Amino acid sequence: MLLNAVKIGLLGLGTVGGGVANVLSGNRKEITRRAGREIVVTHAATREPPTADVDTDGMTVLKDAWAIVENPDIDVVVELIGGYEPARELTLKAIENGKHVVTANKALIALHGNEIFAAAQKKGVTVAFEAAVAGGIPIIKAIREGLAGNHIDWVAGIINGTGNFILTEMRDKGRDFADVLAEAQALGYAEADPTFDVEGIDAAHKLTILASIAFGIPLQFDKVYNEGIGRIESIDVRYAEDFGYRIKHLGLTKRTAAGIELRVHPTLIPNRRLIANVDGVMNAVLVHGDAVGPTLYYGAGAGRNPTASAVVADIIDVVRALTTDPGNRVPHLAFQADALADTPILPMAEVETAYYLRMQAEDRPGVLAGVTRILADQGISIEAMMQKPPMDDDEALPVVMLTHRVREAQMDEAIRRIEALESIRGHVTRIRIETLN
Ligand code: HSE
């Protein structure tokens, strides 16, 4: 015999909210078989009327989201409006009113998750956030539960679908940046403010969450080092390919003896790695655990139905756990709240990695010797070097080199001194290299 239906209130009925409504109604029978009881969206709040392709059958559609978090009949609030406020206030009010919350809002969790989880724990409710990272890929569940036996060493991922879509279209079809971004917006991939995608902020939100559940540390968005995709030039994509690498926008968090690395930036990855071949809106996350070794998770990182898939899985999880003792549920950040560690986050200057460098050098004797002397002074060893034909009518020659691993502070100093050489024109382009092995 089935228990009473669980009543859901949706905050937002746009790209993701509409997808959640449709998946819940379209897969109703299958979902009921899994959850053990019916899950019904009784209310939804939206500022704009829902589009005709959203199944609102049986729902009361309101404009006022507060009416949902204050409604005593609603068991689970699903927050899909995005952004920091009023999402934070609505979430805290829903918790205060004893409701479980499912959210796809990575900005909210990355910045306010510590406060939200503390409030939820006090009240004995769950805040689930699978859809906040890597869209439809169940990466939160994989790390938090599937890999719970491991000491996680590092996590690296292509975790912004819009950015990966833009880079892929530019590389494969030579399309214009703005044109591809407009298409990503039309397809519902991009954030309300697309600079979050382009400047790496969205990826930094997601990496913050991944680091916390991998290492059991509080959420620390303000400590993420972040560079967006705006710095990637097509010439570097070509030269990287000559060396056997692809350039991807990568989020990387790694546990080292000195602290935790937390960084988002364009990265050269050997083209034989599976993750180097993840294109379009697809995301992929590599997780390395001491027992399991490397594991790779791949799927659509953005879009209506993939994101709805993750939200609905969370709703089912919450429904299954409704009658359990809150102390026995999976902890929000994978580790018990009183067991979080205060491991320091490494400043970028302390991070050690390898580099791709490109500079414009005058074509006369001794110029390269000057550059290699500076690198040697900083203890930087060159792994490979190529001199390219001049670009356009410029007499200076592009010189491209790959270095071995070195501390970022030493590379900063080397670049400062190379840029000061009279024989080097303009800036040195620096892109970090990760072999991910
Ligand atoms: N704007 C995000 C992306 C949506 O492109 O990945 C999914 O989080």
GROMACS .gro file of C-alpha atoms and ligand atoms in nm:
model
  445
    1MET     CA    1   0.000   0.000   0.000
    2LEU     CA    2   0.129   0.344  -0.094
    3LEU     CA    3   0.176   0.616   0.169
    4ASN     CA    4   0.020   0.959   0.111
    5ALA     CA    5   0.146   1.157  -0.186
    6VAL     CA    6   0.437   1.394  -0.115
    7LYS     CA    7   0.356   1.753  -0.205
    8ILE     CA    8   0.612   1.958  -0.390
    9GLY     CA    9   0.625   2.336  -0.436
   10LEU     CA   10   0.837   2.456  -0.727
   11LEU     CA   11   1.002   2.798  -0.707
   12GLY     CA   12   1.059   2.880  -1.072
   13LEU     CA   13   0.898   2.731  -1.382
   14GLY     CA   14   1.151   2.839  -1.646
   15THR     CA   15   1.413   2.624  -1.821
   16VAL     CA   16   1.489   2.393  -1.527
   17GLY     CA   17   1.156   2.429  -1.341
   18GLY     CA   18   0.963   2.345  -1.658
   19GLY     CA   19   1.188   2.043  -1.710
   20VAL     CA   20   1.126   1.921  -1.354
   21ALA     CA   21   0.749   1.955  -1.397
   22ASN     CA   22   0.765   1.760  -1.724
   23VAL     CA   23   0.994   1.482  -1.597
   24LEU     CA   24   0.784   1.434  -1.283
   25SER     CA   25   0.464   1.405  -1.485
   26GLY     CA   26   0.611   1.218  -1.783
   27ASN     CA   27   0.785   0.953  -1.568
   28ARG     CA   28   0.524   0.952  -1.290
   29LYS     CA   29   0.467   0.576  -1.280
   30GLU     CA   30   0.836   0.489  -1.283
   31ILE     CA   31   0.909   0.750  -1.017
   32THR     CA   32   0.629   0.623  -0.791
   33ARG     CA   33   0.768   0.268  -0.822
   34ARG     CA   34   1.107   0.397  -0.713
   35ALA     CA   35   1.000   0.636  -0.435
   36GLY     CA   36   0.731   0.413  -0.287
   37ARG     CA   37   0.479   0.696  -0.291
   38GLU     CA   38   0.341   0.950  -0.534
   39ILE     CA   39   0.521   1.281  -0.581
   40VAL     CA   40   0.290   1.562  -0.685
   41VAL     CA   41   0.370   1.922  -0.770
   42THR     CA   42   0.079   2.100  -0.607
   43HIS     CA   43   0.212   2.457  -0.643
   44ALA     CA   44   0.459   2.647  -0.857
   45ALA     CA   45   0.565   3.010  -0.842
   46THR     CA   46   0.680   3.199  -1.148
   47ARG     CA   47   0.702   3.563  -1.248
   48GLU     CA   48   0.645   3.489  -1.618
   49PRO     CA   49   0.360   3.262  -1.730
   50PRO     CA   50   0.495   2.913  -1.812
   51THR     CA   51   0.547   2.827  -2.179
   52ALA     CA   52   0.298   2.594  -2.347
   53ASP     CA   53   0.541   2.299  -2.343
   54VAL     CA   54   0.537   2.283  -1.960
   55ASP     CA   55   0.290   2.040  -1.805
   56THR     CA   56   0.114   2.241  -1.532
   57ASP     CA   57  -0.178   2.003  -1.504
   58GLY     CA   58  -0.314   1.997  -1.148
   59MET     CA   59  -0.078   2.269  -1.025
   60THR     CA   60  -0.171   2.600  -0.869
   61VAL     CA   61   0.054   2.849  -1.045
   62LEU     CA   62   0.128   3.160  -0.838
   63LYS     CA   63   0.344   3.468  -0.873
   64ASP     CA   64   0.443   3.475  -0.506
   65ALA     CA   65   0.722   3.234  -0.406
   66TRP     CA   66   0.673   3.321  -0.037
   67ALA     CA   67   0.322   3.173  -0.050
   68ILE     CA   68   0.488   2.837  -0.125
   69VAL     CA   69   0.751   2.840   0.149
   70GLU     CA   70   0.482   2.947   0.398
   71ASN     CA   71   0.227   2.685   0.283
   72PRO     CA   72   0.197   2.422   0.561
   73ASP     CA   73   0.074   2.155   0.316
   74ILE     CA   74   0.395   2.154   0.110
   75ASP     CA   75   0.656   1.897   0.214
   76VAL     CA   76   0.945   1.974  -0.022
   77VAL     CA   77   1.040   2.311  -0.174
   78VAL     CA   78   1.235   2.296  -0.501
   79GLU     CA   79   1.431   2.618  -0.550
   80LEU     CA   80   1.499   2.683  -0.920
   81ILE     CA   81   1.501   3.060  -0.940
   82GLY     CA   82   1.881   3.087  -0.915
   83GLY     CA   83   2.095   3.376  -0.791
   84TYR     CA   84   2.179   3.474  -0.434
   85GLU     CA   85   1.868   3.664  -0.322
   86PRO     CA   86   1.581   3.604  -0.269
   87ALA     CA   87   1.689   3.238  -0.315
   88ARG     CA   88   1.881   3.244   0.016
   89GLU     CA   89   1.597   3.400   0.216
   90LEU     CA   90   1.337   3.168   0.062
   91THR     CA   91   1.554   2.863   0.133
   92LEU     CA   92   1.614   2.964   0.496
   93LYS     CA   93   1.243   3.032   0.545
   94ALA     CA   94   1.148   2.694   0.394
   95ILE     CA   95   1.395   2.527   0.635
   96GLU     CA   96   1.259   2.725   0.929
   97ASN     CA   97   0.913   2.600   0.833
   98GLY     CA   98   1.041   2.241   0.847
   99LYS     CA   99   1.047   2.176   0.472
  100HIS     CA  100   1.313   1.984   0.286
  101VAL     CA  101   1.473   2.179   0.002
  102VAL     CA  102   1.606   2.066  -0.335
  103THR     CA  103   1.805   2.324  -0.528
  104ALA     CA  104   2.002   2.352  -0.853
  105ASN     CA  105   2.156   2.678  -0.734
  106LYS     CA  106   2.537   2.649  -0.722
  107ALA     CA  107   2.584   3.020  -0.651
  108LEU     CA  108   2.362   2.985  -0.344
  109ILE     CA  109   2.536   2.671  -0.215
  110ALA     CA  110   2.891   2.793  -0.288
  111LEU     CA  111   2.840   3.124  -0.107
  112HIS     CA  112   2.577   3.049   0.156
  113GLY     CA  113   2.588   2.671   0.189
  114ASN     CA  114   2.763   2.676   0.529
  115GLU     CA  115   2.481   2.887   0.675
  116ILE     CA  116   2.207   2.692   0.495
  117PHE     CA  117   2.336   2.347   0.597
  118ALA     CA  118   2.377   2.456   0.959
  119ALA     CA  119   2.015   2.577   0.963
  120ALA     CA  120   1.896   2.254   0.794
  121GLN     CA  121   2.085   2.034   1.039
  122LYS     CA  122   1.939   2.220   1.336
  123LYS     CA  123   1.589   2.171   1.196
  124GLY     CA  124   1.648   1.807   1.092
  125VAL     CA  125   1.571   1.867   0.723
  126THR     CA  126   1.770   1.796   0.409
  127VAL     CA  127   1.896   2.040   0.146
  128ALA     CA  128   1.983   1.844  -0.169
  129PHE     CA  129   2.188   1.999  -0.450
  130GLU     CA  130   2.288   1.735  -0.707
  131ALA     CA  131   2.187   1.959  -0.999
  132ALA     CA  132   2.418   2.237  -0.878
  133VAL     CA  133   2.727   2.065  -1.023
  134ALA     CA  134   2.773   1.927  -1.374
  135GLY     CA  135   2.402   1.930  -1.471
  136GLY     CA  136   2.276   1.578  -1.528
  137ILE     CA  137   2.589   1.393  -1.407
  138PRO     CA  138   2.527   1.246  -1.060
  139ILE     CA  139   2.869   1.360  -0.940
  140ILE     CA  140   2.762   1.466  -0.591
  141LYS     CA  141   2.619   1.122  -0.528
  142ALA     CA  142   2.926   0.952  -0.677
  143ILE     CA  143   3.171   1.138  -0.453
  144ARG     CA  144   2.958   1.158  -0.141
  145GLU     CA  145   2.838   0.799  -0.145
  146GLY     CA  146   2.999   0.590  -0.417
  147LEU     CA  147   3.354   0.691  -0.323
  148ALA     CA  148   3.295   0.725   0.053
  149GLY     CA  149   3.560   0.463   0.129
  150ASN     CA  150   3.838   0.661  -0.035
  151HIS     CA  151   4.083   0.927   0.064
  152ILE     CA  152   4.018   1.155  -0.234
  153ASP     CA  153   4.342   1.291  -0.385
  154TRP     CA  154   4.210   1.527  -0.649
  155VAL     CA  155   3.910   1.623  -0.860
  156ALA     CA  156   3.938   1.786  -1.203
  157GLY     CA  157   3.649   1.873  -1.428
  158ILE     CA  158   3.508   2.052  -1.725
  159ILE     CA  159   3.217   2.189  -1.526
  160ASN     CA  160   3.071   2.471  -1.732
  161GLY     CA  161   2.868   2.354  -2.031
  162THR     CA  162   2.833   2.699  -2.185
  163GLY     CA  163   3.207   2.763  -2.181
  164ASN     CA  164   3.288   2.422  -2.326
  165PHE     CA  165   3.022   2.470  -2.595
  166ILE     CA  166   3.172   2.808  -2.690
  167LEU     CA  167   3.530   2.673  -2.702
  168THR     CA  168   3.428   2.371  -2.910
  169GLU     CA  169   3.229   2.572  -3.165
  170MET     CA  170   3.508   2.828  -3.197
  171ARG     CA  171   3.771   2.558  -3.246
  172ASP     CA  172   3.580   2.324  -3.478
  173LYS     CA  173   3.376   2.571  -3.682
  174GLY     CA  174   3.569   2.896  -3.641
  175ARG     CA  175   3.251   3.059  -3.509
  176ASP     CA  176   3.245   3.396  -3.344
  177PHE     CA  177   3.246   3.406  -2.960
  178ALA     CA  178   2.940   3.634  -2.925
  179ASP     CA  179   2.741   3.433  -3.178
  180VAL     CA  180   2.801   3.102  -2.997
  181LEU     CA  181   2.724   3.260  -2.659
  182ALA     CA  182   2.390   3.385  -2.795
  183GLU     CA  183   2.310   3.031  -2.908
  184ALA     CA  184   2.404   2.891  -2.563
  185GLN     CA  185   2.164   3.142  -2.409
  186ALA     CA  186   1.885   3.046  -2.649
  187LEU     CA  187   1.939   2.678  -2.565
  188GLY     CA  188   1.904   2.754  -2.193
  189TYR     CA  189   2.264   2.658  -2.108
  190ALA     CA  190   2.390   2.998  -1.994
  191GLU     CA  191   2.340   3.161  -1.655
  192ALA     CA  192   2.099   3.458  -1.625
  193ASP     CA  193   2.420   3.664  -1.622
  194PRO     CA  194   2.638   3.490  -1.885
  195THR     CA  195   2.953   3.658  -1.755
  196PHE     CA  196   2.930   3.392  -1.480
  197ASP     CA  197   2.992   3.129  -1.749
  198VAL     CA  198   3.251   3.320  -1.950
  199GLU     CA  199   3.455   3.452  -1.658
  200GLY     CA  200   3.471   3.119  -1.477
  201ILE     CA  201   3.253   3.223  -1.182
  202ASP     CA  202   3.001   2.944  -1.245
  203ALA     CA  203   3.283   2.688  -1.261
  204ALA     CA  204   3.430   2.835  -0.940
  205HIS     CA  205   3.093   2.792  -0.765
  206LYS     CA  206   3.086   2.426  -0.869
  207LEU     CA  207   3.449   2.362  -0.780
  208THR     CA  208   3.389   2.508  -0.433
  209ILE     CA  209   3.118   2.245  -0.380
  210LEU     CA  210   3.327   1.959  -0.523
  211ALA     CA  211   3.623   2.044  -0.298
  212SER     CA  212   3.404   2.047   0.012
  213ILE     CA  213   3.248   1.708  -0.052
  214ALA     CA  214   3.578   1.556  -0.165
  215PHE     CA  215   3.790   1.672   0.129
  216GLY     CA  216   3.539   1.750   0.404
  217ILE     CA  217   3.615   2.122   0.430
  218PRO     CA  218   3.374   2.417   0.463
  219LEU     CA  219   3.263   2.589   0.143
  220GLN     CA  220   3.517   2.862   0.059
  221PHE     CA  221   3.424   3.028  -0.269
  222ASP     CA  222   3.631   3.338  -0.187
  223LYS     CA  223   3.952   3.128  -0.194
  224VAL     CA  224   3.910   2.995  -0.550
  225TYR     CA  225   4.169   3.119  -0.800
  226ASN     CA  226   3.977   3.196  -1.119
  227GLU     CA  227   4.049   3.275  -1.484
  228GLY     CA  228   3.779   3.256  -1.753
  229ILE     CA  229   3.778   3.151  -2.118
  230GLY     CA  230   3.818   3.505  -2.252
  231ARG     CA  231   4.197   3.461  -2.237
  232ILE     CA  232   4.209   3.167  -2.477
  233GLU     CA  233   4.329   3.272  -2.823
  234SER     CA  234   4.284   3.058  -3.134
  235ILE     CA  235   4.659   3.072  -3.202
  236ASP     CA  236   4.725   2.906  -2.865
  237VAL     CA  237   4.468   2.636  -2.946
  238ARG     CA  238   4.665   2.562  -3.267
  239TYR     CA  239   5.008   2.566  -3.105
  240ALA     CA  240   4.885   2.347  -2.818
  241GLU     CA  241   4.766   2.093  -3.077
  242ASP     CA  242   5.114   2.096  -3.232
  243PHE     CA  243   5.250   1.982  -2.896
  244GLY     CA  244   4.975   1.716  -2.861
  245TYR     CA  245   4.748   1.904  -2.620
  246ARG     CA  246   4.391   2.040  -2.612
  247ILE     CA  247   4.298   2.356  -2.422
  248LYS     CA  248   4.003   2.310  -2.188
  249HIS     CA  249   3.860   2.528  -1.915
  250LEU     CA  250   3.922   2.317  -1.609
  251GLY     CA  251   3.829   2.330  -1.243
  252LEU     CA  252   4.088   2.154  -1.030
  253THR     CA  253   4.111   2.082  -0.660
  254LYS     CA  254   4.393   1.878  -0.516
  255ARG     CA  255   4.509   1.779  -0.169
  256THR     CA  256   4.882   1.842  -0.118
  257ALA     CA  257   5.101   1.825   0.192
  258ALA     CA  258   5.093   2.207   0.217
  259GLY     CA  259   4.719   2.253   0.167
  260ILE     CA  260   4.436   2.229  -0.084
  261GLU     CA  261   4.462   2.367  -0.437
  262LEU     CA  262   4.142   2.531  -0.558
  263ARG     CA  263   4.170   2.672  -0.909
  264VAL     CA  264   3.975   2.732  -1.229
  265HIS     CA  265   4.160   2.828  -1.547
  266PRO     CA  266   4.224   2.736  -1.911
  267THR     CA  267   4.445   2.428  -1.910
  268LEU     CA  268   4.647   2.228  -2.163
  269ILE     CA  269   4.557   1.859  -2.131
  270PRO     CA  270   4.727   1.580  -2.333
  271ASN     CA  271   4.492   1.505  -2.623
  272ARG     CA  272   4.503   1.131  -2.552
  273ARG     CA  273   4.313   1.183  -2.224
  274LEU     CA  274   3.940   1.111  -2.248
  275ILE     CA  275   3.861   1.439  -2.073
  276ALA     CA  276   4.049   1.634  -2.342
  277ASN     CA  277   3.791   1.506  -2.591
  278VAL     CA  278   3.482   1.621  -2.401
  279ASP     CA  279   3.316   1.869  -2.635
  280GLY     CA  280   3.009   2.089  -2.668
  281VAL     CA  281   2.779   2.125  -2.368
  282MET     CA  282   2.905   1.800  -2.220
  283ASN     CA  283   3.081   1.806  -1.882
  284ALA     CA  284   3.322   1.552  -1.737
  285VAL     CA  285   3.465   1.513  -1.391
  286LEU     CA  286   3.770   1.304  -1.307
  287VAL     CA  287   3.797   1.195  -0.945
  288HIS     CA  288   4.107   1.025  -0.810
  289GLY     CA  289   4.066   0.822  -0.491
  290ASP     CA  290   4.345   0.630  -0.318
  291ALA     CA  291   4.159   0.300  -0.328
  292VAL     CA  292   3.969   0.324  -0.654
  293GLY     CA  293   4.228   0.516  -0.862
  294PRO     CA  294   4.097   0.746  -1.135
  295THR     CA  295   3.724   0.749  -1.217
  296LEU     CA  296   3.554   0.956  -1.488
  297TYR     CA  297   3.196   1.085  -1.502
  298TYR     CA  298   3.055   1.224  -1.825
  299GLY     CA  299   2.724   1.373  -1.936
  300ALA     CA  300   2.528   1.684  -2.027
  301GLY     CA  301   2.637   1.970  -1.804
  302ALA     CA  302   2.349   2.204  -1.875
  303GLY     CA  303   2.008   2.216  -2.039
  304ARG     CA  304   1.646   2.160  -1.936
  305ASN     CA  305   1.605   1.784  -1.912
  306PRO     CA  306   1.956   1.684  -1.798
  307THR     CA  307   1.934   1.931  -1.510
  308ALA     CA  308   1.577   1.818  -1.434
  309SER     CA  309   1.707   1.460  -1.420
  310ALA     CA  310   1.936   1.555  -1.130
  311VAL     CA  311   1.669   1.761  -0.951
  312VAL     CA  312   1.414   1.479  -0.972
  313ALA     CA  313   1.668   1.225  -0.842
  314ASP     CA  314   1.719   1.451  -0.541
  315ILE     CA  315   1.343   1.479  -0.487
  316ILE     CA  316   1.318   1.098  -0.488
  317ASP     CA  317   1.610   1.071  -0.243
  318VAL     CA  318   1.447   1.320  -0.008
  319VAL     CA  319   1.113   1.139  -0.030
  320ARG     CA  320   1.272   0.802   0.047
  321ALA     CA  321   1.443   0.950   0.354
  322LEU     CA  322   1.139   1.138   0.490
  323THR     CA  323   1.076   0.888   0.766
  324THR     CA  324   1.440   0.830   0.861
  325ASP     CA  325   1.621   0.974   1.161
  326PRO     CA  326   1.796   1.297   1.043
  327GLY     CA  327   2.116   1.181   1.216
  328ASN     CA  328   2.136   0.883   0.983
  329ARG     CA  329   2.104   1.071   0.654
  330VAL     CA  330   2.396   1.133   0.421
  331PRO     CA  331   2.567   1.450   0.556
  332HIS     CA  332   2.531   1.757   0.332
  333LEU     CA  333   2.905   1.788   0.272
  334ALA     CA  334   2.974   1.412   0.277
  335PHE     CA  335   3.150   1.428   0.616
  336GLN     CA  336   2.976   1.472   0.952
  337ALA     CA  337   2.923   1.844   1.016
  338ASP     CA  338   3.135   1.835   1.332
  339ALA     CA  339   3.417   1.655   1.148
  340LEU     CA  340   3.493   1.917   0.881
  341ALA     CA  341   3.864   1.998   0.857
  342ASP     CA  342   4.030   2.340   0.859
  343THR     CA  343   4.293   2.240   0.600
  344PRO     CA  344   4.429   2.563   0.447
  345ILE     CA  345   4.361   2.654   0.084
  346LEU     CA  346   4.691   2.716  -0.096
  347PRO     CA  347   4.741   3.063  -0.243
  348MET     CA  348   4.798   3.041  -0.621
  349ALA     CA  349   5.162   3.154  -0.578
  350GLU     CA  350   5.228   2.830  -0.386
  351VAL     CA  351   5.070   2.599  -0.644
  352GLU     CA  352   5.306   2.383  -0.847
  353THR     CA  353   5.228   2.306  -1.209
  354ALA     CA  354   5.377   2.295  -1.560
  355TYR     CA  355   5.332   2.577  -1.812
  356TYR     CA  356   5.282   2.664  -2.177
  357LEU     CA  357   5.444   3.000  -2.256
  358ARG     CA  358   5.410   3.203  -2.577
  359MET     CA  359   5.602   3.522  -2.648
  360GLN     CA  360   5.693   3.742  -2.946
  361ALA     CA  361   6.073   3.746  -2.976
  362GLU     CA  362   6.292   3.960  -3.202
  363ASP     CA  363   6.482   3.754  -3.458
  364ARG     CA  364   6.846   3.817  -3.363
  365PRO     CA  365   7.128   3.628  -3.190
  366GLY     CA  366   7.113   3.584  -2.812
  367VAL     CA  367   6.742   3.657  -2.767
  368LEU     CA  368   6.644   3.305  -2.672
  369ALA     CA  369   6.956   3.273  -2.457
  370GLY     CA  370   6.831   3.573  -2.257
  371VAL     CA  371   6.495   3.406  -2.204
  372THR     CA  372   6.635   3.065  -2.110
  373ARG     CA  373   6.879   3.229  -1.865
  374ILE     CA  374   6.591   3.390  -1.678
  375LEU     CA  375   6.406   3.057  -1.668
  376ALA     CA  376   6.720   2.881  -1.542
  377ASP     CA  377   6.767   3.149  -1.272
  378GLN     CA  378   6.417   3.067  -1.145
  379GLY     CA  379   6.487   2.693  -1.150
  380ILE     CA  380   6.249   2.640  -1.443
  381SER     CA  381   6.335   2.356  -1.676
  382ILE     CA  382   6.217   2.364  -2.040
  383GLU     CA  383   6.053   2.046  -2.168
  384ALA     CA  384   5.991   2.148  -2.531
  385MET     CA  385   6.029   2.458  -2.745
  386MET     CA  386   5.913   2.565  -3.092
  387GLN     CA  387   5.982   2.877  -3.292
  388LYS     CA  388   5.696   2.962  -3.529
  389PRO     CA  389   5.684   3.167  -3.851
  390PRO     CA  390   5.605   3.537  -3.792
  391MET     CA  391   5.236   3.629  -3.768
  392ASP     CA  392   5.121   3.876  -4.038
  393ASP     CA  393   5.396   4.125  -4.131
  394ASP     CA  394   5.537   4.125  -3.782
  395GLU     CA  395   5.911   4.057  -3.782
  396ALA     CA  396   5.903   3.918  -3.431
  397LEU     CA  397   5.875   3.541  -3.408
  398PRO     CA  398   5.632   3.358  -3.185
  399VAL     CA  399   5.830   3.136  -2.948
  400VAL     CA  400   5.632   2.869  -2.768
  401MET     CA  401   5.765   2.654  -2.488
  402LEU     CA  402   5.645   2.394  -2.241
  403THR     CA  403   5.811   2.384  -1.900
  404HIS     CA  404   5.841   2.124  -1.629
  405ARG     CA  405   5.657   2.174  -1.301
  406VAL     CA  406   5.752   2.474  -1.091
  407ARG     CA  407   5.596   2.689  -0.818
  408GLU     CA  408   5.370   2.963  -0.962
  409ALA     CA  409   5.560   3.235  -0.769
  410GLN     CA  410   5.878   3.143  -0.958
  411MET     CA  411   5.697   3.151  -1.290
  412ASP     CA  412   5.545   3.492  -1.202
  413GLU     CA  413   5.895   3.629  -1.142
  414ALA     CA  414   6.033   3.472  -1.461
  415ILE     CA  415   5.749   3.620  -1.670
  416ARG     CA  416   5.799   3.961  -1.511
  417ARG     CA  417   6.169   3.956  -1.607
  418ILE     CA  418   6.108   3.816  -1.959
  419GLU     CA  419   5.849   4.086  -2.030
  420ALA     CA  420   6.106   4.346  -1.925
  421LEU     CA  421   6.354   4.228  -2.194
  422GLU     CA  422   6.383   4.472  -2.485
  423SER     CA  423   6.390   4.184  -2.732
  424ILE     CA  424   6.050   4.051  -2.617
  425ARG     CA  425   5.742   4.232  -2.746
  426GLY     CA  426   5.428   4.271  -2.536
  427HIS     CA  427   5.303   4.018  -2.286
  428VAL     CA  428   5.394   3.656  -2.230
  429THR     CA  429   5.092   3.427  -2.259
  430ARG     CA  430   5.091   3.166  -1.984
  431ILE     CA  431   4.857   2.864  -1.979
  432ARG     CA  432   4.893   2.596  -1.713
  433ILE     CA  433   4.940   2.231  -1.810
  434GLU     CA  434   4.793   1.931  -1.629
  435THR     CA  435   4.867   1.575  -1.735
  436LEU     CA  436   4.594   1.433  -1.508
  437ASN     CA  437   4.762   1.098  -1.467
  438HSE     N1  438   2.541   2.781  -1.699
  438HSE     C1  439   2.571   2.651  -1.652
  438HSE     C2  440   2.661   2.581  -1.752
  438HSE     C3  441   2.444   2.574  -1.632
  438HSE     O1  442   2.669   2.628  -1.866
  438HSE     O2  443   2.725   2.484  -1.719
  438HSE     C4  444   2.460   2.446  -1.559
  438HSE     O3  445   2.508   2.466  -1.429
   0.00000   0.00000   0.00000
